[in-house]
mmCIF file of C-alpha atoms in Angstrom:
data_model
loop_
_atom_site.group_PDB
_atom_site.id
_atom_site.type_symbol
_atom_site.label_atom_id
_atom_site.label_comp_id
_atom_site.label_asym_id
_atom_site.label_seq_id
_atom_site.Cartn_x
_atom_site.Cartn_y
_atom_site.Cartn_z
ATOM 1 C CA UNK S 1 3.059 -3.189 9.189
ATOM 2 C CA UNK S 2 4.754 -0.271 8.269
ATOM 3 C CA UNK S 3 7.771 -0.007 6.892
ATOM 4 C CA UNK S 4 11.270 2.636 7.593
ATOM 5 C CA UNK S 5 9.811 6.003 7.371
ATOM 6 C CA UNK S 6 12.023 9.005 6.925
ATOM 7 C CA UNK S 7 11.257 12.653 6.962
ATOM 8 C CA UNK S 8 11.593 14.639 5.442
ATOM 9 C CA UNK S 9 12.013 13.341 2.225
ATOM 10 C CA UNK S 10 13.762 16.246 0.571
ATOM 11 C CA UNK S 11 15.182 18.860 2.598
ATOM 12 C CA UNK S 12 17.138 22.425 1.255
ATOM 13 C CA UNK S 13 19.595 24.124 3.284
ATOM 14 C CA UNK S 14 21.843 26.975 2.862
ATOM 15 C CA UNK S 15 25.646 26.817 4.088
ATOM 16 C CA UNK S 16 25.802 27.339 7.830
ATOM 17 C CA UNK S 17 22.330 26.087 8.367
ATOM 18 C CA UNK S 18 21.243 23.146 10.672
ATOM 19 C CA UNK S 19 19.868 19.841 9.389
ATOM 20 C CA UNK S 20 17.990 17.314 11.297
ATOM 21 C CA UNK S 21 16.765 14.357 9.838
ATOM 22 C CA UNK S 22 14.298 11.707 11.382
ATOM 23 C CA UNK S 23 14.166 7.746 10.901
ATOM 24 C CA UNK S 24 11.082 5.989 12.341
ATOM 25 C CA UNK S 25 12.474 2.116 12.671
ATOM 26 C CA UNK S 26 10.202 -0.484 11.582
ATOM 27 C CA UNK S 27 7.646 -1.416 14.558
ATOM 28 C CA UNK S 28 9.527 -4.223 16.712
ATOM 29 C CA UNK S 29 12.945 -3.071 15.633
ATOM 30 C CA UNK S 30 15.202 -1.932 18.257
ATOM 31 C CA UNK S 31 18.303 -1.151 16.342
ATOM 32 C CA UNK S 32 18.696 2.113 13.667
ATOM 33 C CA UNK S 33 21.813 2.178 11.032
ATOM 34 C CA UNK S 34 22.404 5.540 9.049
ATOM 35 C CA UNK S 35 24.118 5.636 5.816
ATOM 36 C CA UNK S 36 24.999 8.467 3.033
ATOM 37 C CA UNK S 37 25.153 7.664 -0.584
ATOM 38 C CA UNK S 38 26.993 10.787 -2.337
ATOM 39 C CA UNK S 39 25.533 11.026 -6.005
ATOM 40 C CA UNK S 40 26.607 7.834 -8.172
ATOM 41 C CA UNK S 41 28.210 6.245 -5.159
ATOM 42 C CA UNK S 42 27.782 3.413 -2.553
ATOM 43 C CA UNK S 43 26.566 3.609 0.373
ATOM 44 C CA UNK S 44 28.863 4.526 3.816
ATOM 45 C CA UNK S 45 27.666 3.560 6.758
ATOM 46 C CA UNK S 46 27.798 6.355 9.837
ATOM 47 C CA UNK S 47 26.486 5.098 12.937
ATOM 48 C CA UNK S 48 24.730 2.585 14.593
ATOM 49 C CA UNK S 49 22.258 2.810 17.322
ATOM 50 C CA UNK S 50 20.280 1.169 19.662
ATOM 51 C CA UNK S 51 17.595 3.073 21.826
ATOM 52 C CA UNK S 52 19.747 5.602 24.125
ATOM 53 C CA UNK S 53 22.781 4.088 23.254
ATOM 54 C CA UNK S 54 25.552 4.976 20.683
ATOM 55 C CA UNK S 55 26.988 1.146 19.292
ATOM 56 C CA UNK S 56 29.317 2.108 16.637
ATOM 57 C CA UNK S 57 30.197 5.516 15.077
ATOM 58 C CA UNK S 58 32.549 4.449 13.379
ATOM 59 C CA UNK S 59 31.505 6.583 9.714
ATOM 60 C CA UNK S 60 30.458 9.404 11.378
ATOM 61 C CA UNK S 61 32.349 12.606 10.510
ATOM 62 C CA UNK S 62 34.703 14.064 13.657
ATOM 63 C CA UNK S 63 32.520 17.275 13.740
ATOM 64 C CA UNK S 64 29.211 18.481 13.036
ATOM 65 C CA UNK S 65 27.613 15.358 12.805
ATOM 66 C CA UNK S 66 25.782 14.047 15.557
ATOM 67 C CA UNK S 67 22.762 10.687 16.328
ATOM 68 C CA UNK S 68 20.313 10.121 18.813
ATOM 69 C CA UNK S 69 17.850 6.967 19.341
ATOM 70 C CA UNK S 70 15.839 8.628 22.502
ATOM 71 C CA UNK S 71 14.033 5.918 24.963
ATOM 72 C CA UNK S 72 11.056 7.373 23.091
ATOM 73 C CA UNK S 73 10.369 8.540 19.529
ATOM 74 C CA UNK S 74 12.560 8.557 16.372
ATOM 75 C CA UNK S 75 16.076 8.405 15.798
ATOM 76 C CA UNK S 76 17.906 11.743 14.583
ATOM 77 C CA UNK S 77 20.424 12.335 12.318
ATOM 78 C CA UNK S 78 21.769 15.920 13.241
ATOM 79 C CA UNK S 79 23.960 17.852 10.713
ATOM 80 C CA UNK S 80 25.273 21.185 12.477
ATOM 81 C CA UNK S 81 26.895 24.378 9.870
ATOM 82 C CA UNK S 82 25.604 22.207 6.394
ATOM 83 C CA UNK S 83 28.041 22.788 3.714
ATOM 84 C CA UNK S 84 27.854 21.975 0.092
ATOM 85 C CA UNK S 85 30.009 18.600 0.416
ATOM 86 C CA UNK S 86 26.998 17.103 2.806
ATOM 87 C CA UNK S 87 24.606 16.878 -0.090
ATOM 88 C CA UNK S 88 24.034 13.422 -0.296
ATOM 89 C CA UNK S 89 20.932 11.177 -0.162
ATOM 90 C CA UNK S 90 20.644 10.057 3.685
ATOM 91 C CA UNK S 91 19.146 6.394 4.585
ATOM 92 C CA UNK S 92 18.266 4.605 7.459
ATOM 93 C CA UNK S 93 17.496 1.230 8.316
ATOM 94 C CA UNK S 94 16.702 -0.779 11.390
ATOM 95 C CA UNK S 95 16.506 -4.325 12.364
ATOM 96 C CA UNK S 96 15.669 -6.730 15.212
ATOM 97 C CA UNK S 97 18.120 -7.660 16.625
ATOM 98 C CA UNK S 98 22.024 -8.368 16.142
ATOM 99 C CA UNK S 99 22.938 -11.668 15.598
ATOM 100 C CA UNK S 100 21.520 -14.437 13.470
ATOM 101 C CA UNK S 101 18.351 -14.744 12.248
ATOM 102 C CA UNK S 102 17.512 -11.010 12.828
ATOM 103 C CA UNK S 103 20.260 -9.753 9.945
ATOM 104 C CA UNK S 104 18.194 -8.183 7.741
ATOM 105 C CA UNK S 105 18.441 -4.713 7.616
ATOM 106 C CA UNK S 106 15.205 -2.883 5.916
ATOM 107 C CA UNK S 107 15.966 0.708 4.611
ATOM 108 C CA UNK S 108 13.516 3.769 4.683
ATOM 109 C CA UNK S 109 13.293 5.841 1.578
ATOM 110 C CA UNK S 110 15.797 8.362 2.310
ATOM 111 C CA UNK S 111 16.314 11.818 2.823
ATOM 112 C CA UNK S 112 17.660 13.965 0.201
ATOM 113 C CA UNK S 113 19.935 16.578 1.525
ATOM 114 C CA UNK S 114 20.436 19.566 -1.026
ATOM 115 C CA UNK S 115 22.712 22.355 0.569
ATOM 116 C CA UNK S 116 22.584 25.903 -1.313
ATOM 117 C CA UNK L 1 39.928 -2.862 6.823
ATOM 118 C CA UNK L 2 37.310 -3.604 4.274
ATOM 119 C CA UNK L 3 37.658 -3.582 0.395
ATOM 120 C CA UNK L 4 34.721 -4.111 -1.411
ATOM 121 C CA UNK L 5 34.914 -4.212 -5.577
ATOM 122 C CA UNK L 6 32.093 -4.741 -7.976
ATOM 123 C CA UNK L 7 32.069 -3.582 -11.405
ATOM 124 C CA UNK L 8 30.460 -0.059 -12.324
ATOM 125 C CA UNK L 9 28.187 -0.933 -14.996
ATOM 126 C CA UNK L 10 26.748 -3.895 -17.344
ATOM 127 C CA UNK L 11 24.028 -3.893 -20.063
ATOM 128 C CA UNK L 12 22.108 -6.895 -21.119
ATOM 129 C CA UNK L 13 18.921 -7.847 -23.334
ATOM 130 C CA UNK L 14 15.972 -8.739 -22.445
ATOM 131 C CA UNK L 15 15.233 -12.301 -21.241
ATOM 132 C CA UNK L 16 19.109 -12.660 -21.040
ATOM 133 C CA UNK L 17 21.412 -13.377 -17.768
ATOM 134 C CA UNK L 18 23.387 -11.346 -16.539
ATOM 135 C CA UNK L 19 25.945 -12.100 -13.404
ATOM 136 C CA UNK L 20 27.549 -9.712 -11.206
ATOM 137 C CA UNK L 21 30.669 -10.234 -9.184
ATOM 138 C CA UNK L 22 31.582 -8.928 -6.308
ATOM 139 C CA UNK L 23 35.212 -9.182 -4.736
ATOM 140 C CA UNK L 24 35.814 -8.200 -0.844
ATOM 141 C CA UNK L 25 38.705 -8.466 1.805
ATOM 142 C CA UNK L 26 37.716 -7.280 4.994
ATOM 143 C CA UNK L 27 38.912 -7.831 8.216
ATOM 144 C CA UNK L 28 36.095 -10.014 10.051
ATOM 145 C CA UNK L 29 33.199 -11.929 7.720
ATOM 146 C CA UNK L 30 29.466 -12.295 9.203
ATOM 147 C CA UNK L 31 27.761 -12.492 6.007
ATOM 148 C CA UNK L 32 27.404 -11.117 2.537
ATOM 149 C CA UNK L 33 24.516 -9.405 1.303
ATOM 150 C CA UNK L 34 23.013 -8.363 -2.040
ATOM 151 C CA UNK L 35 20.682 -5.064 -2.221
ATOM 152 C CA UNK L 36 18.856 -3.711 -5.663
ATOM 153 C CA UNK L 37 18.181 0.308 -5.884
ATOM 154 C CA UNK L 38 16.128 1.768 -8.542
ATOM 155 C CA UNK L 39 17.378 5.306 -9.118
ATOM 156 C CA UNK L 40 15.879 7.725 -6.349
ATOM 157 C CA UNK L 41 14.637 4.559 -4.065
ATOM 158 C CA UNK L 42 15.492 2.992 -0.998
ATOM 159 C CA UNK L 43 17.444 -0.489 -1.321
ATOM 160 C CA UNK L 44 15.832 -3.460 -1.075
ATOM 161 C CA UNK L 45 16.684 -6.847 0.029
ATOM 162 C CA UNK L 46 17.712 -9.622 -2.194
ATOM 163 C CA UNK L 47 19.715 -12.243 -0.731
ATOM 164 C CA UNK L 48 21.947 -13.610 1.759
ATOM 165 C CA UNK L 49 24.772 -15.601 1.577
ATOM 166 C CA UNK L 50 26.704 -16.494 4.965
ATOM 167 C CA UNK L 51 27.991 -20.219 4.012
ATOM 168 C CA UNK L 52 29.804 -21.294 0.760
ATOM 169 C CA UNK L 53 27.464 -22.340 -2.070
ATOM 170 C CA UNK L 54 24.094 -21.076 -4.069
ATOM 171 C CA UNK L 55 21.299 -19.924 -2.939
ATOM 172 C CA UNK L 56 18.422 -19.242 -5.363
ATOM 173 C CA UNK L 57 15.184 -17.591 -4.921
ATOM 174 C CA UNK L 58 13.339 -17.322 -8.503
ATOM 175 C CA UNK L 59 14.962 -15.321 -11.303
ATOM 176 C CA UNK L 60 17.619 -14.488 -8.583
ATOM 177 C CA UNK L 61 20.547 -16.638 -7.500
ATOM 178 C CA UNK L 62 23.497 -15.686 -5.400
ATOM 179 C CA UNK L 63 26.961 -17.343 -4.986
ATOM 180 C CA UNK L 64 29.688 -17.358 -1.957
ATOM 181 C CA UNK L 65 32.974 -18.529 -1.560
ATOM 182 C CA UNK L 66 34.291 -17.745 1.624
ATOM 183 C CA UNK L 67 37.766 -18.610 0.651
ATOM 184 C CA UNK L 68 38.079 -16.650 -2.588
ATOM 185 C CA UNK L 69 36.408 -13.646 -1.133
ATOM 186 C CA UNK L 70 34.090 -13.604 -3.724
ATOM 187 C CA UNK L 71 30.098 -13.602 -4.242
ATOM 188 C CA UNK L 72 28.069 -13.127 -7.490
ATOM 189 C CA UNK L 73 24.674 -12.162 -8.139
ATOM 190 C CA UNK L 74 22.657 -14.194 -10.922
ATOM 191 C CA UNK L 75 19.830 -12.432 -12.986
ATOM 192 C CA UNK L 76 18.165 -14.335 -15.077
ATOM 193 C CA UNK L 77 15.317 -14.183 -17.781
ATOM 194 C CA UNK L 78 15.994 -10.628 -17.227
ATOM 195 C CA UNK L 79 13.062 -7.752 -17.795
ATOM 196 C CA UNK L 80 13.374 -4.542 -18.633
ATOM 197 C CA UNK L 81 12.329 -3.397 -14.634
ATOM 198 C CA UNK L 82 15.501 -5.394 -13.460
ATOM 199 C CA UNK L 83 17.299 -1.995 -14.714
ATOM 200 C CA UNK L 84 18.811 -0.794 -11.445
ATOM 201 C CA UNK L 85 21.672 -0.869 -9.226
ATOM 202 C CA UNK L 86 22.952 -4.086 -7.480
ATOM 203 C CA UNK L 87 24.665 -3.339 -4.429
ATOM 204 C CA UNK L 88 26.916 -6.291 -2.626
ATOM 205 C CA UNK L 89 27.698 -5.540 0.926
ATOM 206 C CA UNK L 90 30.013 -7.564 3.784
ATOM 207 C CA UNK L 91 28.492 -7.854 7.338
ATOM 208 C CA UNK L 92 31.141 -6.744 10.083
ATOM 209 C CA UNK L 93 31.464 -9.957 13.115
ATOM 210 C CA UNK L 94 28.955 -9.756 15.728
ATOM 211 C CA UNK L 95 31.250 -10.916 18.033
ATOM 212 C CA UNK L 96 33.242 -7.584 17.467
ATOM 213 C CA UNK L 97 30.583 -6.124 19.832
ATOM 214 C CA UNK L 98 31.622 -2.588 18.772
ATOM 215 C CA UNK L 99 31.327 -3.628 14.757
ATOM 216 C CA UNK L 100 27.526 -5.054 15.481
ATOM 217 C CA UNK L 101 25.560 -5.411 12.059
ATOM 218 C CA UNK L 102 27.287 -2.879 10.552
ATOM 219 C CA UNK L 103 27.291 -3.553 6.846
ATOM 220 C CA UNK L 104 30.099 -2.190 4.618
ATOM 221 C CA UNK L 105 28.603 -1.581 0.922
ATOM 222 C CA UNK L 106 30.395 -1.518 -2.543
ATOM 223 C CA UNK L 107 30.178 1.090 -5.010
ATOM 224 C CA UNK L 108 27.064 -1.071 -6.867
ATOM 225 C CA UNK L 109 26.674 -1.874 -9.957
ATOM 226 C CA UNK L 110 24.475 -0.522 -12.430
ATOM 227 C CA UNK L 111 22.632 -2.679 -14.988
ATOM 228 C CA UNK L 112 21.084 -1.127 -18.065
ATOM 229 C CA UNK L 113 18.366 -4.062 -19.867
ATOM 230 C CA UNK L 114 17.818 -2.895 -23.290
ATOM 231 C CA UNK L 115 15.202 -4.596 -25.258
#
């Protein structure tokens, strides 16, 4: 069974450039979590989704930041105009279901945004 | 809001214990959760603690008191690949529907096992 898979892994942009970063949830999952851990820092959640359907967005910056869970294939985490502050590493994580005993949230390995 | 303290580093020896406190005040309280990241790596799972009391699973333990607002993580016979972060992290109400399983993480702390 496979696990959270992210891609890319590592991904370089310059300033003004577009990012998109992709979260496969873990097969059975149903609900997708992003959160950014700036260097020596926790991690902040940003949004929460279920498929076609924005929960909670809460942590997600006003502008240029936007998250999609289509009916059908992966989740995207879309950065618009990078600048230097979004370097960060970028995770995501799904789960089962809300509620009790689906509360585990497994995390994919991350993408590492580096913005030039 | 939610508050979430933990302290920034500890070092230990080898085959030692080592415990880890973690503070919170949040608004709503569905759970409490303790993560370990190696440097570059994704976190992984390592307990959780949603009524008062110890739970233990092998070298690891975890503690919760609801009232206090406070949880620790255990280590024991520690080894040298236990060097990582430990992050603690509150789980919003489901009932909140908007909140769902959003988890709200501390800063982690890092723990440096010398031999």
């Amino acid at each position: 069974n496979a696990g959270v898979m992210q891609n890319p892994r590592h991904l370089v942009r310059r300033r003004g450039q577009e990012a998109r970063l992709r979260c496969s949830p873990m097969k059975g999952h149903s609900h997708v979590y992003w959160y950014r851990q700036l260097p020596e820092e926790g991690l902040k959640f940003m949004v929460y989704l279920q498929k076609e359907n924005i929960i909670d967005e809460s942590g997600m910056p006003k502008e240029r930041f936007s998250a999609e869970f289509p009916k059908e294939g992966p989740s995207i985490l879309r950065i618009q105009q990078v600048v230097r502050g979004d370097s960060a590493a970028y995770f995501c994580a799904s789960s089962k279901t809300s509620g009790r005993p689906a509360y585990e949230q497994y995390f994919g390995p991350g993408t590492r945004l580096t913005v030039t | 809001g939610q508050n979430i303290d933990q302290p920034t580093e500890m070092t230990a020896t080898e085959g030692a214990i080592v415990q880890i406190n973690c503070t919170y005040q949040t608004s709503g309280f569905n759970g409490l959760f303790w993560y370990q990241q190696h440097a570059g790596e994704a976190p992984t799972f390592l307990s959780y603690n949603v009524l008062d009391g110890l739970e233990e699973k092998g070298r690891f333990s975890s503690f919760l008191s609801r009232s206090k607002g406070y949880s620790y993580l255990l280590l024991k016979e520690l080894q040298m690949k236990d060097s990582a972060s430990y992050l603690c992290a509150v789980r919003a109400p489901v009932v909140i529907k908007a909140a769902g399983n959003k988890l709200t993480f501390g800063g982690g702390t890092r723990v440096l096992v010398k031999p």
